[in-house]
Amino acid sequence: MGRRNFIKGMAAASAAVATPALALSEPAKGIKWDKQVDIAIIGSGFAGLAAAIEAKRLGGNNIEIFEKMAVYGGNSAINGGLFAAPNTPLQAKEGRKDSPDTMVADQLKAGRGIADEKILRHVAEHAMEALQMTLDAGAEYHPYLQQLGGHSVPRTYQTTVSCGGGITQPLLKECKKLGVTLSNRTKFEGFLLDEQGGVEGIKVRRGYYFGKEDGGNLEHIKVGKGVIVATGGFAQNINLRMAQDPTLTSEVGCTNAKGATGEAMLEMFRVGAVPVHMAHIQSGPWASPDEGGFGYVSNYSIYNFPHSIAVDRRTGLRFMDEIADRKTRADAQLERRDEQGNPNPPLMITSYKQSKQHPTAKKVLKYGVGWKFDSVEALAEHFGVPLAPLKQQIEEYNGYVKTGVDKQFGKNMAKAKGKYLEAPFTVVRLWPKVHYCQGGVQINPRAEVLNSMTGKPISKLFAAGEVTGGTHGVSRLGSCSIPECMVMGMTAARTILA
Amino acid sequence: MKTQITLAALLSFALSAGAAYAGDTLVDQGQVDGRTYHQKMYDKQNCKTCHGVKAPTSYPADDACVKCHKVDKLAAKTERQGDEKLQNPHDNLHYGKDVPCVECHGEHTSKEPLCSDCHTFDYPKFKK
């Protein structure tokens, strides 16, 4: 058994989700069309919503968003609302020097040499436009930047509600205002292809209820200008993620919404798209085994990692750079084991003086997924951590805060300047959860889906966001998904309506 | 002895009845299980009120509930203050007022609040 299999009974692991029935693409010849739209957008998260708004702004009409779930927003509505962009108003205000080049360099490093530099550069160069779209629609952000793991400078905005819903809801309202047709409980079931293998339309099931695959009515929709697939990742598809990484069993917790099962991506493979980086499935190193999904601890941890330490309960010592990229941290956490080899979630220790600056601190304490201690002795006793090594570790770490140099793990101490670890402390337990699939279909910087046999775009087929692959390589940096989703959604609209 | 047995039986029945009715609104309505707070519909065998047809074969439309129950009034009734403001199940952080009622409220089956997929919020008045 893989090491992740021992999590049973700890994390609020998602129940195994039955794999939905696969959709089926077919020739369009002879089809009786039920309806026609100019642009069909599949999925209602950041990418789909941004595509719809941009298409409207460019004069597009007859645009419909199809969402298979009852609620709009997908994972975008439940994520941390963290948006990285270079050369933003907050960076100007804080005097931070940044550029697309710097942002791309950070991402390429995390991608370990296999990220797509062209797409990353395209996203970085247009990220401010996407951020502006959210501001125009009414999204509100904290008045400070955060520096997430793997980023060399602070460049991350976060919504005041610390959640992607703070963006999806304004964008949804904007769509309604602009006259985009929104259809929930409508599942994409396949492409309808012309004789050259290009997309002529789509087949959808109206009146779909998640988990009941044969209800509702099939509808054939002719698409005049383009289909934009913006259906997100496949982290909730147990079979598919285990095919890439057998340790990602149903017992491994997942931060995703239930609908993140990946069928539209598979359908694009069926019609010729190239699968890229499917095995690079990222776990969130900020997640907690004490609550379900993304919960509250995720945002709490993301905010506090720069000025906190993570310690192994058996040793009382640090074991990683707390702001390294996600894969580095997740792998390091997974190695924390008890004497029998069972998972032993590490502790993140923070000064309450710092943690209380972010609204999630109140929440994690209130809902019992975090703890507060007035002394290191009380903390050590509660979690069974050896006291002397822990005290020594805290003292050493405070030395790094003072000197600005982490001699243990090379952590960038700039964000921890002046933020000493001192009582009272707040503590959370950490354990990675499946979070993001770097893999998906290959696209070019114009958001066109490429055919595996010809290397050319598949006619009228576009994709944006987490359903695409290759962009981030091995490890996606935190807060880089929203800019990618939105910029590539906007790009798909621009390509279609150029 | 007879008296004792009778008392025990009475107590047992009373406890059972109490347990059945104290908070449970999902009861056997004949052809289906259904909510006691919709008893009038069952008494009149009026499936059409929710399903739109006399002999339903599928789910009711999402807007069936809101013909009688107004979402703005519900949101006001379940309003929360301060840092719990966005935990209002009828006007929440992720979806605002846009969650179809049946995502949390099952008429013929038990359901959990959608929020409990990820959160440990307390909704004491929620009828399972």
XYZ file of C-alpha atoms in Angstrom:
626
model
C 0.000 0.000 0.000
C 1.142 3.516 -0.725
C 1.883 5.857 2.150
C -1.215 7.940 1.425
C -3.415 4.929 2.098
C -2.830 5.228 5.832
C -4.852 8.414 6.070
C -8.087 6.512 6.686
C -10.025 7.883 9.612
C -7.955 11.057 9.790
C -8.668 13.502 7.032
C -12.300 14.045 6.257
C -11.660 12.002 3.148
C -14.196 12.341 0.412
C -16.374 9.323 -0.075
C -15.508 7.522 -3.278
C -17.385 9.163 -6.098
C -18.731 6.808 -8.707
C -17.210 7.596 -12.068
C -19.869 9.305 -14.182
C -20.864 7.653 -17.438
C -18.619 8.769 -20.271
C -20.004 11.118 -22.873
C -19.705 10.287 -26.549
C -18.818 12.479 -29.510
C -20.207 11.670 -32.930
C -20.563 12.981 -36.495
C -22.840 15.981 -36.919
C -24.020 14.921 -40.382
C -27.763 14.484 -40.471
C -28.249 15.840 -36.945
C -31.493 17.625 -36.195
C -30.385 20.745 -34.330
C -32.431 21.842 -31.331
C -30.776 25.201 -30.966
C -27.942 27.369 -32.202
C -25.517 29.569 -30.281
C -22.499 31.508 -31.492
C -20.280 30.690 -28.532
C -20.830 27.741 -26.195
C -18.904 27.936 -22.921
C -18.753 24.720 -20.919
C -18.193 25.408 -17.232
C -19.011 28.398 -15.025
C -15.786 29.008 -13.072
C -13.275 31.832 -13.528
C -12.320 30.797 -17.063
C -15.864 30.391 -18.361
C -17.156 33.578 -16.746
C -14.199 35.659 -17.967
C -14.622 34.254 -21.483
C -18.306 35.192 -21.547
C -17.740 38.739 -20.315
C -14.865 39.331 -22.713
C -16.896 37.958 -25.626
C -19.724 40.346 -24.806
C -17.298 43.255 -24.546
C -15.997 42.393 -28.008
C -19.483 42.584 -29.450
C -20.283 38.889 -29.320
C -23.876 37.732 -29.090
C -25.780 34.520 -28.526
C -23.405 33.282 -25.821
C -24.408 30.496 -23.438
C -22.648 29.071 -20.384
C -23.477 25.427 -19.616
C -22.949 24.238 -16.035
C -23.622 20.616 -15.110
C -23.994 21.278 -11.374
C -26.881 22.990 -9.608
C -24.721 25.907 -8.508
C -22.412 28.071 -10.592
C -18.728 28.603 -9.936
C -17.112 25.171 -9.719
C -13.880 25.129 -7.726
C -13.503 28.842 -8.409
C -16.351 29.624 -5.994
C -14.744 27.731 -3.124
C -11.031 28.457 -3.565
C -8.974 30.940 -1.578
C -9.594 33.967 -3.789
C -5.844 34.507 -4.236
C -4.899 36.345 -7.428
C -1.271 36.890 -8.452
C -0.402 39.562 -10.990
C 2.675 41.683 -11.715
C 2.676 45.493 -11.915
C -0.528 46.051 -9.985
C -1.826 49.076 -8.073
C -1.032 47.439 -4.713
C 2.510 46.688 -5.835
C 2.930 50.315 -6.862
C 1.523 51.420 -3.528
C 3.775 49.068 -1.542
C 6.782 49.954 -3.675
C 7.246 46.379 -4.894
C 9.282 45.872 -8.012
C 7.888 43.120 -10.226
C 7.455 42.184 -13.874
C 6.057 39.456 -16.103
C 9.640 38.202 -16.474
C 10.056 37.829 -12.714
C 6.698 36.113 -12.301
C 7.393 33.728 -15.174
C 10.840 32.950 -13.765
C 9.271 31.955 -10.435
C 6.762 29.737 -12.211
C 9.338 28.082 -14.464
C 11.428 27.227 -11.428
C 8.455 25.547 -9.745
C 7.597 23.851 -13.026
C 11.011 22.155 -12.861
C 11.875 22.801 -16.453
C 8.729 21.536 -18.137
C 6.291 24.425 -17.798
C 5.048 26.222 -20.907
C 6.940 29.490 -20.972
C 4.912 30.974 -23.839
C 1.594 30.522 -22.093
C 2.975 31.590 -18.713
C 4.349 34.759 -20.279
C 1.084 35.425 -22.069
C -0.811 35.071 -18.786
C 1.623 37.266 -16.828
C 1.450 39.987 -19.469
C -2.355 40.111 -19.340
C -2.946 39.292 -15.670
C -3.582 42.925 -14.755
C -6.351 43.072 -17.381
C -8.042 40.111 -15.752
C -7.667 41.616 -12.289
C -9.215 44.811 -13.629
C -12.178 42.842 -14.984
C -12.882 41.575 -11.473
C -12.541 45.058 -9.991
C -14.859 46.486 -12.653
C -17.413 43.811 -11.767
C -17.245 44.749 -8.084
C -14.773 42.327 -6.507
C -13.094 43.623 -3.348
C -9.646 42.725 -2.059
C -7.678 43.003 1.163
C -5.572 46.198 1.151
C -2.289 44.274 1.275
C -0.329 41.830 -0.855
C 0.664 38.331 0.153
C 3.731 36.400 -0.896
C 2.837 32.780 -1.473
C 5.205 29.816 -1.605
C 7.640 29.884 -4.514
C 7.050 33.570 -5.313
C 10.104 35.812 -5.081
C 8.108 38.974 -4.347
C 4.697 39.792 -2.862
C 2.238 39.895 -5.771
C -0.894 38.158 -4.543
C -4.231 39.876 -4.013
C -6.864 38.171 -1.893
C -10.594 38.895 -1.814
C -11.861 40.438 1.407
C -13.948 37.305 1.982
C -10.791 35.177 1.449
C -12.645 33.106 -1.099
C -13.061 32.825 -4.863
C -16.788 33.401 -4.366
C -15.762 37.036 -3.895
C -14.887 36.974 -7.616
C -17.296 34.451 -9.137
C -20.371 36.199 -7.796
C -19.492 39.636 -9.203
C -18.582 37.991 -12.526
C -21.868 36.053 -12.572
C -23.817 39.238 -11.975
C -21.874 40.888 -14.772
C -22.763 38.014 -17.113
C -26.445 38.361 -16.305
C -26.278 42.111 -16.798
C -24.596 41.692 -20.187
C -27.155 39.152 -21.380
C -25.172 35.923 -21.282
C -27.478 32.894 -21.130
C -26.721 30.815 -18.030
C -27.871 27.180 -17.875
C -27.322 25.061 -14.795
C -28.085 21.339 -14.488
C -26.993 21.076 -18.116
C -24.209 18.612 -18.725
C -21.969 18.614 -21.789
C -22.113 15.109 -23.254
C -20.081 15.274 -26.410
C -18.969 17.051 -29.533
C -20.732 16.901 -32.873
C -18.062 16.815 -35.546
C -17.874 17.895 -39.156
C -16.292 15.688 -41.802
C -12.827 17.131 -41.183
C -13.022 16.386 -37.451
C -13.731 19.994 -36.513
C -16.394 20.938 -34.004
C -19.772 21.805 -35.465
C -21.797 21.559 -32.272
C -22.249 19.957 -28.889
C -24.633 17.532 -27.252
C -25.914 18.418 -23.787
C -28.243 16.864 -21.235
C -30.699 19.412 -19.839
C -32.230 18.571 -16.490
C -29.132 16.722 -15.354
C -28.753 15.857 -11.667
C -25.215 15.025 -10.555
C -24.963 11.332 -9.800
C -28.017 10.375 -11.888
C -26.481 10.110 -15.300
C -29.468 9.174 -17.451
C -32.072 11.771 -16.474
C -33.136 14.869 -18.360
C -33.248 15.414 -22.104
C -30.530 15.354 -24.739
C -30.196 18.450 -26.879
C -28.108 19.060 -30.006
C -26.731 22.578 -30.180
C -25.148 23.981 -33.303
C -22.239 26.280 -32.486
C -21.508 29.026 -34.982
C -18.164 30.408 -33.821
C -16.583 28.317 -31.085
C -16.826 25.997 -28.098
C -14.765 27.006 -25.066
C -14.201 24.119 -22.673
C -13.621 25.540 -19.192
C -14.534 22.550 -17.062
C -11.690 22.578 -14.547
C -9.623 19.647 -13.311
C -10.246 16.009 -12.438
C -9.146 15.762 -8.802
C -12.506 14.226 -7.838
C -12.236 11.435 -10.405
C -10.724 8.714 -8.229
C -10.102 6.244 -11.039
C -8.466 8.779 -13.314
C -6.214 10.292 -10.659
C -5.186 6.826 -9.460
C -4.340 5.889 -13.038
C -1.732 8.664 -12.896
C -0.668 8.203 -9.266
C -1.847 4.997 -7.552
C -1.348 6.507 -4.088
C -4.186 9.002 -4.689
C -6.866 6.621 -3.460
C -10.349 7.561 -2.324
C -8.933 7.831 1.191
C -6.875 10.882 0.265
C -8.765 14.063 1.017
C -9.590 16.474 -1.769
C -10.251 20.206 -1.753
C -12.337 20.175 -4.923
C -16.035 20.579 -5.613
C -17.797 17.302 -6.375
C -18.174 18.011 -10.075
C -14.421 18.094 -10.825
C -14.465 14.739 -12.615
C -12.890 15.530 -15.981
C -15.260 14.037 -18.578
C -15.111 16.990 -20.961
C -11.316 16.727 -20.954
C -11.572 13.032 -21.822
C -13.998 13.918 -24.593
C -11.453 16.336 -26.043
C -8.901 13.521 -26.021
C -11.422 11.419 -27.928
C -11.624 14.017 -30.682
C -7.862 14.305 -30.940
C -6.508 16.614 -28.238
C -3.052 15.922 -26.803
C -2.862 14.831 -23.139
C -0.092 16.732 -21.349
C 1.375 16.223 -17.838
C -1.550 14.139 -16.606
C 0.466 12.615 -13.759
C 1.405 15.936 -12.185
C -1.355 16.150 -9.619
C -0.752 18.656 -6.885
C -1.659 18.371 -3.236
C -2.212 21.431 -1.106
C 0.407 21.581 1.692
C -1.734 24.058 3.618
C -4.680 21.720 4.180
C -5.906 20.365 7.493
C -6.897 16.801 8.405
C -9.317 18.314 10.932
C -11.850 19.707 8.455
C -13.261 18.812 5.053
C -12.124 20.154 1.687
C -10.469 23.539 1.553
C -12.070 24.626 4.841
C -10.627 27.510 6.868
C -7.150 26.253 7.698
C -6.023 26.448 4.069
C -6.352 30.218 3.906
C -5.068 30.596 7.453
C -1.926 28.620 6.587
C -1.320 30.378 3.294
C -1.332 33.719 5.089
C 0.829 32.568 8.004
C 3.478 30.317 6.409
C 5.898 33.211 5.778
C 6.201 34.014 9.498
C 5.576 30.557 11.003
C 7.381 27.283 11.460
C 6.169 23.780 10.674
C 7.489 21.141 13.055
C 7.534 17.378 13.197
C 5.672 16.232 16.310
C 8.151 13.461 17.014
C 11.230 15.673 16.951
C 9.985 19.186 17.712
C 12.071 20.360 14.764
C 11.390 22.032 11.433
C 11.620 19.874 8.333
C 11.062 22.245 5.396
C 11.151 25.766 4.013
C 7.600 26.828 4.865
C 7.288 28.946 1.720
C 8.827 26.552 -0.784
C 6.568 25.517 -3.660
C 3.675 23.169 -3.015
C 5.189 19.927 -4.163
C 8.287 20.395 -2.039
C 6.176 21.093 1.021
C 3.537 18.428 0.400
C 6.185 15.751 -0.079
C 7.990 16.849 3.082
C 4.764 16.734 5.097
C 3.812 13.289 3.830
C 7.045 11.953 5.262
C 5.986 12.860 8.827
C 5.195 9.495 10.386
C 4.751 8.044 13.834
C 6.690 5.043 15.153
C 4.391 2.641 13.295
C 4.731 4.524 10.012
C 1.261 6.054 10.243
C 0.592 9.640 9.169
C 1.630 12.110 11.834
C 0.402 15.531 10.713
C 2.974 18.240 11.446
C 2.147 21.378 13.407
C 2.265 24.911 12.095
C 3.205 27.223 14.965
C 2.489 30.935 14.686
C 2.584 33.913 17.006
C -0.984 34.913 17.783
C 0.219 38.481 17.331
C 0.642 37.689 13.632
C -2.124 35.146 13.026
C -4.826 37.405 14.424
C -4.123 39.883 11.618
C -6.028 37.628 9.192
C -9.770 36.959 9.621
C -9.390 33.178 9.378
C -7.602 32.954 12.749
C -10.858 33.614 14.562
C -12.555 30.962 12.453
C -10.003 28.186 12.931
C -10.062 28.657 16.698
C -13.844 28.886 16.839
C -14.467 25.729 14.812
C -11.892 23.631 16.615
C -9.517 23.190 13.689
C -6.864 25.344 15.363
C -5.590 25.769 18.903
C -4.251 28.633 21.025
C -1.610 28.246 23.742
C -0.186 30.721 26.224
C 3.172 28.990 26.422
C 5.412 26.649 24.489
C 5.132 24.237 27.426
C 1.347 24.027 27.081
C 1.681 23.538 23.316
C 4.263 20.781 23.692
C 2.208 18.980 26.302
C -1.005 19.134 24.250
C 0.539 17.631 21.120
C 3.128 15.401 22.752
C 6.072 17.265 21.245
C 9.468 16.973 22.978
C 9.851 20.286 24.799
C 13.592 20.938 24.862
C 14.179 20.472 21.104
C 11.088 22.573 20.341
C 12.292 25.415 22.533
C 15.697 25.235 20.917
C 14.116 25.243 17.448
C 12.034 28.329 18.216
C 15.079 30.116 19.584
C 17.124 29.246 16.490
C 14.326 30.302 14.165
C 14.023 33.658 15.927
C 17.733 34.047 15.240
C 16.963 33.644 11.514
C 14.207 36.246 11.839
C 16.756 38.622 13.298
C 19.546 37.960 10.780
C 17.297 37.484 7.747
C 19.038 34.211 6.874
C 17.505 30.743 7.388
C 20.497 28.449 7.801
C 18.310 25.341 8.065
C 16.238 25.423 4.867
C 17.043 28.657 3.087
C 13.603 30.165 3.638
C 13.204 33.677 2.264
C 12.939 35.603 5.542
C 11.957 38.956 4.027
C 8.273 38.512 4.879
C 9.111 37.368 8.411
C 11.144 40.459 9.231
C 10.504 41.536 12.818
C 7.906 38.777 13.304
C 9.367 36.718 16.114
C 7.812 33.491 17.326
C 6.572 34.324 20.788
C 3.682 33.334 23.069
C 0.758 33.201 22.832
C 0.863 30.778 19.885
C -1.771 29.523 17.500
C -1.324 26.053 16.034
C -2.923 24.057 13.223
C -2.238 20.540 11.957
C -1.191 20.147 8.334
C -1.827 17.306 5.912
C -1.885 17.592 2.106
C -5.088 17.176 0.106
C -5.452 16.603 -3.627
C -5.938 20.073 -5.010
C -4.965 20.757 -8.597
C -4.306 18.790 -11.777
C -1.491 20.339 -13.794
C -2.378 17.994 -16.635
C -5.023 18.407 -19.311
C -5.328 19.144 -23.020
C -2.611 20.911 -24.949
C -3.425 24.438 -26.095
C -1.432 27.243 -27.673
C -1.223 30.844 -26.375
C -4.382 31.602 -28.390
C -6.318 29.023 -26.298
C -6.784 26.766 -29.324
C -6.893 23.019 -28.660
C -4.266 21.235 -30.742
C -4.799 17.972 -32.606
C -2.357 15.210 -31.680
C -2.021 13.900 -35.254
C -1.589 17.195 -37.091
C -0.301 19.587 -34.428
C -2.837 22.085 -35.764
C -5.810 23.615 -33.928
C -9.001 21.559 -33.902
C -11.528 23.747 -35.682
C -13.765 25.798 -33.350
C -12.416 24.078 -30.206
C -10.875 26.166 -27.424
C -9.988 25.437 -23.807
C -9.035 27.518 -20.797
C -8.132 27.030 -17.155
C -7.417 23.859 -15.215
C -8.780 21.595 -17.984
C -5.660 22.492 -20.003
C -2.259 20.919 -19.449
C 1.390 21.812 -19.642
C 1.186 25.405 -18.475
C 2.507 24.937 -14.947
C 4.725 21.899 -15.319
C 5.399 19.837 -12.207
C 4.166 22.288 -9.588
C 1.751 25.219 -9.877
C 2.502 28.198 -7.672
C -0.274 29.320 -5.368
C -2.479 32.179 -6.638
C -1.440 31.549 -10.261
C -4.579 29.672 -11.227
C -7.011 32.603 -11.179
C -4.901 34.743 -13.532
C -4.394 31.759 -15.838
C -8.082 30.822 -15.886
C -9.252 34.350 -16.517
C -6.583 35.390 -19.012
C -6.990 32.230 -21.070
C -10.785 32.518 -20.935
C -10.474 36.092 -22.203
C -7.954 34.921 -24.787
C -10.309 32.252 -26.114
C -12.978 34.927 -26.592
C -10.491 37.195 -28.341
C -9.317 34.449 -30.683
C -12.878 33.490 -31.608
C -14.033 37.042 -32.242
C -10.855 38.403 -33.833
C -47.032 -8.172 37.214
C -49.649 -7.394 34.587
C -49.617 -3.791 35.694
C -45.820 -3.608 35.432
C -45.798 -5.059 31.923
C -48.493 -2.664 30.842
C -46.584 0.291 32.251
C -43.386 -0.810 30.535
C -45.219 -1.157 27.255
C -46.790 2.262 27.653
C -43.464 3.851 28.477
C -41.837 2.136 25.542
C -44.505 3.340 23.165
C -44.434 6.846 24.561
C -40.667 7.062 24.188
C -40.855 5.644 20.719
C -43.588 8.051 19.685
C -41.678 10.908 21.272
C -38.516 9.953 19.441
C -40.410 9.656 16.187
C -42.069 13.053 16.410
C -39.709 15.275 18.416
C -37.690 16.542 15.454
C -38.363 14.174 12.632
C -40.415 15.706 9.814
C -39.846 12.951 7.249
C -42.617 10.378 7.723
C -44.443 7.680 5.800
C -47.110 9.441 3.732
C -48.431 6.348 1.979
C -46.991 6.089 -1.509
C -43.896 8.069 -0.527
C -42.112 9.408 2.529
C -42.706 13.114 2.905
C -42.442 16.142 5.153
C -44.999 16.851 7.840
C -44.705 20.549 7.115
C -46.167 19.838 3.676
C -48.944 17.668 5.137
C -51.722 19.529 3.301
C -50.319 18.446 -0.059
C -50.230 14.809 0.985
C -53.726 14.945 2.466
C -55.008 16.143 -0.903
C -52.598 13.954 -2.905
C -51.541 17.148 -4.610
C -48.205 16.232 -6.257
C -48.782 18.950 -8.807
C -47.978 21.716 -6.332
C -44.273 20.900 -6.548
C -43.921 18.613 -9.540
C -46.227 20.456 -11.907
C -47.943 17.204 -12.904
C -50.289 14.789 -11.173
C -48.134 11.695 -11.671
C -44.521 12.865 -11.483
C -41.640 10.844 -12.929
C -38.796 13.264 -12.213
C -37.587 16.057 -9.976
C -39.588 19.252 -9.608
C -38.266 22.382 -11.315
C -35.799 24.353 -9.217
C -38.196 27.287 -9.080
C -41.083 25.209 -7.704
C -40.189 25.950 -4.068
C -39.840 29.688 -4.538
C -43.433 30.006 -5.716
C -44.430 29.713 -2.057
C -41.172 30.411 -0.202
C -39.456 33.717 -1.033
C -35.650 33.567 -0.914
C -35.253 37.170 0.279
C -37.523 36.492 3.255
C -35.719 33.247 4.023
C -32.351 35.006 3.863
C -33.611 37.633 6.303
C -34.964 34.945 8.616
C -31.675 33.021 8.726
C -29.486 36.120 8.858
C -26.271 35.902 10.872
C -24.137 38.684 12.294
C -20.488 39.658 12.392
C -18.018 37.095 11.168
C -20.816 34.551 10.681
C -22.632 36.807 8.234
C -21.671 34.775 5.178
C -22.673 31.506 6.835
C -26.293 32.407 6.182
C -27.424 29.280 4.309
C -29.811 31.324 2.185
C -27.307 34.064 1.296
C -23.883 32.524 1.582
C -20.256 33.183 0.768
C -19.892 30.897 -2.236
C -23.225 31.153 -4.061
C -25.173 34.041 -2.578
C -28.912 33.375 -2.855
C -28.536 31.143 -5.904
C -28.514 27.617 -4.450
C -31.556 25.607 -5.610
C -33.558 24.658 -2.492
C -33.377 20.924 -3.155
C -29.578 20.957 -2.865
C -30.101 21.017 0.920
C -33.792 20.221 1.483
C -34.976 16.761 0.490
C -38.745 16.302 0.386
C -38.799 12.510 0.043
C -35.331 11.778 1.392
C -32.928 12.945 4.101
C -30.260 15.459 3.151
C -27.414 17.377 4.753
C -26.737 21.069 4.215
C -24.459 21.641 1.221
C -22.070 23.512 3.554
C -21.296 20.362 5.507
C -19.251 18.997 2.597
C -16.424 21.225 3.855
C -17.493 23.103 6.992
C -18.571 22.253 10.528
C -21.159 25.014 10.894
C -24.086 24.496 13.209
C -27.582 24.784 11.713
C -29.759 23.797 14.680
C -33.074 24.351 12.903
C -32.189 22.353 9.809
C -34.638 19.461 9.332
C -32.738 16.375 8.229
